[in-house]
PDB file of C-alpha atoms in Angstrom:
ATOM      1  CA  MET A   1     -58.584  24.449  44.053  1.00  0.00           C
ATOM      2  CA  GLN A   2     -58.215  20.678  43.836  1.00  0.00           C
ATOM      3  CA  ARG A   3     -60.177  20.658  40.553  1.00  0.00           C
ATOM      4  CA  LEU A   4     -57.887  23.368  39.137  1.00  0.00           C
ATOM      5  CA  PHE A   5     -54.794  21.382  40.188  1.00  0.00           C
ATOM      6  CA  LEU A   6     -56.153  18.218  38.573  1.00  0.00           C
ATOM      7  CA  LEU A   7     -56.990  20.145  35.390  1.00  0.00           C
ATOM      8  CA  LEU A   8     -53.451  21.580  35.163  1.00  0.00           C
ATOM      9  CA  LEU A   9     -51.974  18.128  35.806  1.00  0.00           C
ATOM     10  CA  VAL A  10     -54.057  16.587  32.999  1.00  0.00           C
ATOM     11  CA  LEU A  11     -53.152  19.416  30.614  1.00  0.00           C
ATOM     12  CA  GLY A  12     -49.446  19.108  31.461  1.00  0.00           C
ATOM     13  CA  PHE A  13     -49.552  15.361  30.921  1.00  0.00           C
ATOM     14  CA  GLY A  14     -51.220  15.836  27.535  1.00  0.00           C
ATOM     15  CA  ILE A  15     -48.753  18.490  26.437  1.00  0.00           C
ATOM     16  CA  ALA A  16     -45.830  16.275  27.436  1.00  0.00           C
ATOM     17  CA  HIS A  17     -47.200  13.471  25.291  1.00  0.00           C
ATOM     18  CA  ALA A  18     -47.949  15.838  22.415  1.00  0.00           C
ATOM     19  CA  GLN A  19     -44.314  17.094  22.250  1.00  0.00           C
ATOM     20  CA  PRO A  20     -42.301  15.177  19.631  1.00  0.00           C
ATOM     21  CA  LEU A  21     -39.421  13.160  21.065  1.00  0.00           C
ATOM     22  CA  PRO A  22     -35.985  14.534  20.196  1.00  0.00           C
ATOM     23  CA  GLU A  23     -34.356  12.626  17.362  1.00  0.00           C
ATOM     24  CA  PRO A  24     -31.028  10.967  18.108  1.00  0.00           C
ATOM     25  CA  PRO A  25     -28.052  12.736  16.559  1.00  0.00           C
ATOM     26  CA  PRO A  26     -27.212  11.369  13.130  1.00  0.00           C
ATOM     27  CA  GLU A  27     -24.350   8.887  13.149  1.00  0.00           C
ATOM     28  CA  ASP A  28     -21.185   9.931  11.384  1.00  0.00           C
ATOM     29  CA  LEU A  29     -21.125   6.982   9.016  1.00  0.00           C
ATOM     30  CA  GLY A  30     -17.932   7.874   7.241  1.00  0.00           C
ATOM     31  CA  HIS A  31     -15.837   9.259  10.078  1.00  0.00           C
ATOM     32  CA  TYR A  32     -13.302   6.442  10.177  1.00  0.00           C
ATOM     33  CA  GLY A  33     -13.671   5.621   6.478  1.00  0.00           C
ATOM     34  CA  ASN A  34     -12.536   8.954   4.965  1.00  0.00           C
ATOM     35  CA  GLY A  35      -8.934  10.063   4.831  1.00  0.00           C
ATOM     36  CA  VAL A  36      -5.640  10.490   3.019  1.00  0.00           C
ATOM     37  CA  GLY A  37      -2.314   9.239   4.235  1.00  0.00           C
ATOM     38  CA  ALA A  38       1.193   7.940   3.739  1.00  0.00           C
ATOM     39  CA  THR A  39       2.412   4.346   3.693  1.00  0.00           C
ATOM     40  CA  LEU A  40       5.733   2.716   4.544  1.00  0.00           C
ATOM     41  CA  LEU A  41       6.091  -0.767   3.044  1.00  0.00           C
ATOM     42  CA  LEU A  42       8.460  -3.647   3.727  1.00  0.00           C
ATOM     43  CA  THR A  43       8.660  -6.440   1.114  1.00  0.00           C
ATOM     44  CA  ASN A  44      11.059  -9.198   0.081  1.00  0.00           C
ATOM     45  CA  TYR A  45      12.649  -6.620  -2.237  1.00  0.00           C
ATOM     46  CA  GLY A  46      13.248  -3.943   0.411  1.00  0.00           C
ATOM     47  CA  PHE A  47      11.436  -0.803   1.531  1.00  0.00           C
ATOM     48  CA  GLY A  48       8.855   1.214  -0.359  1.00  0.00           C
ATOM     49  CA  LEU A  49       6.851   4.399   0.052  1.00  0.00           C
ATOM     50  CA  GLY A  50       3.323   5.243  -0.959  1.00  0.00           C
ATOM     51  CA  GLY A  51       0.122   7.115  -0.360  1.00  0.00           C
ATOM     52  CA  LEU A  52      -3.531   6.193  -0.041  1.00  0.00           C
ATOM     53  CA  TYR A  53      -7.010   7.685  -0.292  1.00  0.00           C
ATOM     54  CA  ARG A  54     -10.069   6.276   1.505  1.00  0.00           C
ATOM     55  CA  ASN A  55     -13.722   7.197   1.011  1.00  0.00           C
ATOM     56  CA  ALA A  56     -16.564   5.684   3.050  1.00  0.00           C
ATOM     57  CA  LEU A  57     -19.293   3.870   1.126  1.00  0.00           C
ATOM     58  CA  SER A  58     -21.139   2.708   4.258  1.00  0.00           C
ATOM     59  CA  GLU A  59     -20.549   2.225   7.979  1.00  0.00           C
ATOM     60  CA  THR A  60     -18.178  -0.676   7.339  1.00  0.00           C
ATOM     61  CA  THR A  61     -17.061  -0.386   3.700  1.00  0.00           C
ATOM     62  CA  SER A  62     -14.619   2.095   2.158  1.00  0.00           C
ATOM     63  CA  PHE A  63     -13.314   2.693  -1.340  1.00  0.00           C
ATOM     64  CA  VAL A  64      -9.491   2.648  -1.301  1.00  0.00           C
ATOM     65  CA  ALA A  65      -6.925   3.863  -3.827  1.00  0.00           C
ATOM     66  CA  GLU A  66      -3.270   3.195  -3.034  1.00  0.00           C
ATOM     67  CA  PHE A  67      -0.115   4.142  -4.947  1.00  0.00           C
ATOM     68  CA  SER A  68       3.365   2.969  -3.985  1.00  0.00           C
ATOM     69  CA  VAL A  69       6.913   2.801  -5.319  1.00  0.00           C
ATOM     70  CA  GLY A  70       9.410   0.094  -4.437  1.00  0.00           C
ATOM     71  CA  ALA A  71      12.199  -2.037  -5.854  1.00  0.00           C
ATOM     72  CA  GLY A  72      11.639  -5.134  -7.941  1.00  0.00           C
ATOM     73  CA  LYS A  73      14.341  -7.797  -7.865  1.00  0.00           C
ATOM     74  CA  ASP A  74      15.138 -11.389  -8.694  1.00  0.00           C
ATOM     75  CA  GLU A  75      15.136 -13.538  -5.549  1.00  0.00           C
ATOM     76  CA  ARG A  76      18.636 -14.787  -6.446  1.00  0.00           C
ATOM     77  CA  GLU A  77      20.193 -11.324  -6.210  1.00  0.00           C
ATOM     78  CA  GLN A  78      22.728 -11.023  -3.385  1.00  0.00           C
ATOM     79  CA  GLU A  79      24.607  -7.837  -2.572  1.00  0.00           C
ATOM     80  CA  PHE A  80      28.247  -7.991  -1.411  1.00  0.00           C
ATOM     81  CA  PHE A  81      30.503  -5.270   0.012  1.00  0.00           C
ATOM     82  CA  ILE A  82      33.869  -4.813  -1.720  1.00  0.00           C
ATOM     83  CA  GLY A  83      36.848  -2.546  -1.129  1.00  0.00           C
ATOM     84  CA  PHE A  84      37.535  -0.200   1.763  1.00  0.00           C
ATOM     85  CA  PHE A  85      34.915   2.449   0.916  1.00  0.00           C
ATOM     86  CA  GLY A  86      31.710   0.472   1.297  1.00  0.00           C
ATOM     87  CA  ASP A  87      31.199  -0.222  -2.394  1.00  0.00           C
ATOM     88  CA  THR A  88      28.731  -2.978  -3.221  1.00  0.00           C
ATOM     89  CA  VAL A  89      28.219  -5.355  -6.107  1.00  0.00           C
ATOM     90  CA  VAL A  90      25.447  -7.803  -7.061  1.00  0.00           C
ATOM     91  CA  PRO A  91      26.811 -10.691  -9.159  1.00  0.00           C
ATOM     92  CA  PHE A  92      25.021 -11.257 -12.478  1.00  0.00           C
ATOM     93  CA  LYS A  93      22.746  -8.233 -11.989  1.00  0.00           C
ATOM     94  CA  ARG A  94      21.848  -6.564 -15.284  1.00  0.00           C
ATOM     95  CA  SER A  95      19.212  -3.931 -14.487  1.00  0.00           C
ATOM     96  CA  TYR A  96      17.664  -1.898 -11.726  1.00  0.00           C
ATOM     97  CA  PHE A  97      13.888  -2.020 -11.607  1.00  0.00           C
ATOM     98  CA  LEU A  98      11.210  -0.006  -9.804  1.00  0.00           C
ATOM     99  CA  VAL A  99       7.606  -1.178  -9.416  1.00  0.00           C
ATOM    100  CA  ALA A 100       4.860   1.425  -8.989  1.00  0.00           C
ATOM    101  CA  PRO A 101       1.354  -0.095  -8.651  1.00  0.00           C
ATOM    102  CA  LEU A 102      -1.834   1.965  -8.523  1.00  0.00           C
ATOM    103  CA  HIS A 103      -4.366  -0.404  -6.968  1.00  0.00           C
ATOM    104  CA  ILE A 104      -7.977   0.442  -6.159  1.00  0.00           C
ATOM    105  CA  GLY A 105     -10.675  -1.587  -4.471  1.00  0.00           C
ATOM    106  CA  ILE A 106     -12.622  -2.230  -1.289  1.00  0.00           C
ATOM    107  CA  GLU A 107     -11.692  -2.143   2.385  1.00  0.00           C
ATOM    108  CA  GLN A 108     -14.168  -3.971   4.638  1.00  0.00           C
ATOM    109  CA  ARG A 109     -14.156  -3.292   8.358  1.00  0.00           C
ATOM    110  CA  LEU A 110     -14.540  -6.429  10.502  1.00  0.00           C
ATOM    111  CA  PHE A 111     -16.368  -7.086  13.790  1.00  0.00           C
ATOM    112  CA  ARG A 112     -17.670  -3.513  14.094  1.00  0.00           C
ATOM    113  CA  GLU A 113     -20.523  -4.494  16.423  1.00  0.00           C
ATOM    114  CA  SER A 114     -18.336  -6.410  18.862  1.00  0.00           C
ATOM    115  CA  ILE A 115     -15.062  -4.413  18.981  1.00  0.00           C
ATOM    116  CA  GLU A 116     -14.573  -0.868  20.263  1.00  0.00           C
ATOM    117  CA  ASP A 117     -13.699   1.872  17.779  1.00  0.00           C
ATOM    118  CA  SER A 118     -10.194   2.147  19.236  1.00  0.00           C
ATOM    119  CA  PHE A 119      -9.289  -1.059  17.327  1.00  0.00           C
ATOM    120  CA  ARG A 120     -10.721  -1.407  13.806  1.00  0.00           C
ATOM    121  CA  PRO A 121      -9.640  -4.560  11.935  1.00  0.00           C
ATOM    122  CA  PHE A 122     -10.225  -4.732   8.182  1.00  0.00           C
ATOM    123  CA  VAL A 123      -9.639  -6.783   5.047  1.00  0.00           C
ATOM    124  CA  GLN A 124      -8.615  -5.283   1.693  1.00  0.00           C
ATOM    125  CA  LEU A 125      -8.970  -6.461  -1.895  1.00  0.00           C
ATOM    126  CA  LEU A 126      -7.368  -4.142  -4.461  1.00  0.00           C
ATOM    127  CA  ALA A 127      -6.437  -4.388  -8.143  1.00  0.00           C
ATOM    128  CA  GLY A 128      -5.298  -2.133 -10.951  1.00  0.00           C
ATOM    129  CA  PRO A 129      -2.468  -1.099 -13.260  1.00  0.00           C
ATOM    130  CA  SER A 130       1.209  -1.362 -12.365  1.00  0.00           C
ATOM    131  CA  ALA A 131       3.988   0.703 -13.881  1.00  0.00           C
ATOM    132  CA  GLY A 132       7.638  -0.258 -13.911  1.00  0.00           C
ATOM    133  CA  PHE A 133      10.898   1.449 -14.834  1.00  0.00           C
ATOM    134  CA  GLN A 134      14.027  -0.484 -15.839  1.00  0.00           C
ATOM    135  CA  TRP A 135      17.502   1.002 -16.284  1.00  0.00           C
ATOM    136  CA  PRO A 136      21.001  -0.530 -16.622  1.00  0.00           C
ATOM    137  CA  TYR A 137      23.117  -1.731 -13.710  1.00  0.00           C
ATOM    138  CA  PHE A 138      26.369  -1.473 -15.717  1.00  0.00           C
ATOM    139  CA  GLU A 139      27.672   0.052 -18.947  1.00  0.00           C
ATOM    140  CA  ASP A 140      26.911  -2.597 -21.541  1.00  0.00           C
ATOM    141  CA  SER A 141      29.213  -1.245 -24.255  1.00  0.00           C
ATOM    142  CA  ASN A 142      28.671  -4.121 -26.689  1.00  0.00           C
ATOM    143  CA  SER A 143      24.991  -4.671 -25.760  1.00  0.00           C
ATOM    144  CA  ASN A 144      25.464  -8.396 -25.164  1.00  0.00           C
ATOM    145  CA  GLY A 145      23.767  -8.417 -21.756  1.00  0.00           C
ATOM    146  CA  ILE A 146      26.952  -9.590 -20.006  1.00  0.00           C
ATOM    147  CA  ARG A 147      29.229  -7.424 -17.872  1.00  0.00           C
ATOM    148  CA  GLU A 148      32.783  -7.546 -19.157  1.00  0.00           C
ATOM    149  CA  ASN A 149      35.839  -6.710 -17.052  1.00  0.00           C
ATOM    150  CA  ASP A 150      36.153  -3.238 -18.572  1.00  0.00           C
ATOM    151  CA  GLU A 151      32.450  -2.322 -18.145  1.00  0.00           C
ATOM    152  CA  ARG A 152      31.920  -0.300 -15.000  1.00  0.00           C
ATOM    153  CA  LYS A 153      29.017  -0.564 -12.619  1.00  0.00           C
ATOM    154  CA  LEU A 154      26.562   2.363 -12.670  1.00  0.00           C
ATOM    155  CA  GLY A 155      25.165   4.020  -9.581  1.00  0.00           C
ATOM    156  CA  ALA A 156      21.514   3.644  -8.682  1.00  0.00           C
ATOM    157  CA  LEU A 157      20.747   7.083 -10.164  1.00  0.00           C
ATOM    158  CA  SER A 158      23.045   6.744 -13.168  1.00  0.00           C
ATOM    159  CA  GLY A 159      21.866   5.521 -16.532  1.00  0.00           C
ATOM    160  CA  LEU A 160      18.302   6.720 -16.013  1.00  0.00           C
ATOM    161  CA  ASN A 161      18.339   8.271 -19.484  1.00  0.00           C
ATOM    162  CA  GLU A 162      18.728   4.751 -20.893  1.00  0.00           C
ATOM    163  CA  GLY A 163      15.783   3.381 -18.948  1.00  0.00           C
ATOM    164  CA  ARG A 164      12.422   2.305 -20.261  1.00  0.00           C
ATOM    165  CA  PHE A 165       8.942   2.067 -18.813  1.00  0.00           C
ATOM    166  CA  GLN A 166       6.967  -1.149 -18.438  1.00  0.00           C
ATOM    167  CA  LEU A 167       3.223  -1.585 -18.073  1.00  0.00           C
ATOM    168  CA  GLY A 168       1.340  -4.332 -16.281  1.00  0.00           C
ATOM    169  CA  VAL A 169      -1.485  -5.219 -13.921  1.00  0.00           C
ATOM    170  CA  GLY A 170      -1.595  -6.429 -10.353  1.00  0.00           C
ATOM    171  CA  GLY A 171      -3.461  -6.765  -7.108  1.00  0.00           C
ATOM    172  CA  THR A 172      -3.273  -6.731  -3.321  1.00  0.00           C
ATOM    173  CA  LEU A 173      -4.955  -8.963  -0.730  1.00  0.00           C
ATOM    174  CA  ALA A 174      -4.355  -7.980   2.896  1.00  0.00           C
ATOM    175  CA  VAL A 175      -5.682  -7.804   6.454  1.00  0.00           C
ATOM    176  CA  GLY A 176      -4.865  -5.192   9.048  1.00  0.00           C
ATOM    177  CA  ALA A 177      -6.196  -2.792  11.648  1.00  0.00           C
ATOM    178  CA  TYR A 178      -6.359   0.893  12.533  1.00  0.00           C
ATOM    179  CA  PHE A 179      -5.785   2.205  16.076  1.00  0.00           C
ATOM    180  CA  GLY A 180      -7.077   5.127  18.122  1.00  0.00           C
ATOM    181  CA  GLU A 181     -10.282   7.131  18.486  1.00  0.00           C
ATOM    182  CA  SER A 182      -8.962  10.515  17.345  1.00  0.00           C
ATOM    183  CA  ARG A 183     -11.190  12.381  14.890  1.00  0.00           C
ATOM    184  CA  ARG A 184      -8.200  13.927  13.161  1.00  0.00           C
ATOM    185  CA  ALA A 185      -5.670  11.181  12.510  1.00  0.00           C
ATOM    186  CA  THR A 186      -5.161   7.457  12.834  1.00  0.00           C
ATOM    187  CA  GLN A 187      -2.419   4.905  12.361  1.00  0.00           C
ATOM    188  CA  GLY A 188      -2.506   1.274  11.400  1.00  0.00           C
ATOM    189  CA  PHE A 189      -0.711  -1.724   9.991  1.00  0.00           C
ATOM    190  CA  ARG A 190      -1.403  -4.228   7.227  1.00  0.00           C
ATOM    191  CA  ILE A 191      -0.061  -7.675   6.325  1.00  0.00           C
ATOM    192  CA  GLY A 192      -0.757  -9.179   2.935  1.00  0.00           C
ATOM    193  CA  TYR A 193       0.462 -10.132  -0.505  1.00  0.00           C
ATOM    194  CA  VAL A 194       0.996  -7.864  -3.501  1.00  0.00           C
ATOM    195  CA  GLY A 195       1.744  -8.960  -7.050  1.00  0.00           C
ATOM    196  CA  SER A 196       2.344  -7.297 -10.411  1.00  0.00           C
ATOM    197  CA  TYR A 197       2.533  -8.906 -13.861  1.00  0.00           C
ATOM    198  CA  PHE A 198       4.241  -6.985 -16.682  1.00  0.00           C
ATOM    199  CA  PHE A 199       3.376  -7.478 -20.326  1.00  0.00           C
ATOM    200  CA  GLU A 200       7.044  -7.330 -21.453  1.00  0.00           C
ATOM    201  CA  PRO A 201       9.876  -9.273 -19.768  1.00  0.00           C
ATOM    202  CA  VAL A 202      12.131  -7.348 -17.397  1.00  0.00           C
ATOM    203  CA  ASP A 203      15.882  -7.902 -17.895  1.00  0.00           C
ATOM    204  CA  LEU A 204      17.030  -8.452 -14.318  1.00  0.00           C
ATOM    205  CA  LEU A 205      20.071 -10.740 -14.699  1.00  0.00           C
ATOM    206  CA  GLU A 206      22.900 -11.144 -17.173  1.00  0.00           C
ATOM    207  CA  LEU A 207      22.468 -13.317 -20.244  1.00  0.00           C
ATOM    208  CA  ARG A 208      25.079 -15.853 -19.158  1.00  0.00           C
ATOM    209  CA  PRO A 209      24.717 -19.587 -19.898  1.00  0.00           C
ATOM    210  CA  GLU A 210      24.875 -20.394 -16.157  1.00  0.00           C
ATOM    211  CA  VAL A 211      21.991 -18.020 -15.343  1.00  0.00           C
ATOM    212  CA  GLU A 212      18.575 -19.609 -15.801  1.00  0.00           C
ATOM    213  CA  SER A 213      15.583 -17.384 -16.546  1.00  0.00           C
ATOM    214  CA  PRO A 214      17.397 -14.013 -16.552  1.00  0.00           C
ATOM    215  CA  THR A 215      14.159 -12.177 -17.323  1.00  0.00           C
ATOM    216  CA  GLN A 216      11.003 -11.943 -15.236  1.00  0.00           C
ATOM    217  CA  ARG A 217       7.424 -10.777 -15.763  1.00  0.00           C
ATOM    218  CA  PHE A 218       5.777 -11.438 -12.391  1.00  0.00           C
ATOM    219  CA  PHE A 219       6.809  -9.773  -9.135  1.00  0.00           C
ATOM    220  CA  GLY A 220       5.009 -11.109  -6.087  1.00  0.00           C
ATOM    221  CA  THR A 221       5.907 -10.633  -2.444  1.00  0.00           C
ATOM    222  CA  PRO A 222       4.472 -10.571   1.074  1.00  0.00           C
ATOM    223  CA  VAL A 223       4.086  -6.994   2.277  1.00  0.00           C
ATOM    224  CA  VAL A 224       3.965  -5.350   5.696  1.00  0.00           C
ATOM    225  CA  SER A 225       2.607  -1.792   5.637  1.00  0.00           C
ATOM    226  CA  LEU A 226       2.481   0.974   8.222  1.00  0.00           C
ATOM    227  CA  TYR A 227      -0.211   3.653   7.756  1.00  0.00           C
ATOM    228  CA  LEU A 228      -0.381   7.277   8.884  1.00  0.00           C
ATOM    229  CA  VAL A 229      -3.770   8.685   7.862  1.00  0.00           C
ATOM    230  CA  ARG A 230      -5.331  12.126   8.152  1.00  0.00           C
ATOM    231  CA  LEU A 231      -9.086  11.757   8.704  1.00  0.00           C
ATOM    232  CA  PHE A 232     -11.696  14.144   7.312  1.00  0.00           C
TER     233      PHE A 232
END
């Protein structure tokens, strides 16, 4: 009986060693690197809206494509309220201008080994084409680039049929972080700098002798972004 017990013990020990060890579950490398979302931006020119797409390239690196639309202005523009109905006017303003960059690049997650997944800091470097659209701020009847007393101001959505598109290039350099451990959605913020250079000058201010450099090609501004991202 003792010999039989010892034999069964030896056989059980051998079988246990012969069984392959279970493999650890594969790590979801791209879980926090894949997603689509919306962006709210705050710049020196005002608010903007956008969207982004992220695709994981590794555990810490993601491909990012981001598109946004926001105002482009001259830093000297100042808006004043006039009259009793909340009307506004910007002295020497000649044109409205929208900037719409499509920037693509890399997002690198930072300190992954030492920080919990509930807080995921990152750095971004993006570049790509920028589109712009310029349309008149007032009715320039004589096309001299100066607002006369009888030339009325146009609303922000008026005069679009007289607008023209601009093309340029630009880039974004930023740092930020995502929050939360949800497998469905995440939110985050970003602080950085975004710039766009247009190949043709943009007519922002009136062509008056007292106005220096009424046109502009480069639009650069600090940017604060809020992200809402759907993960997949």
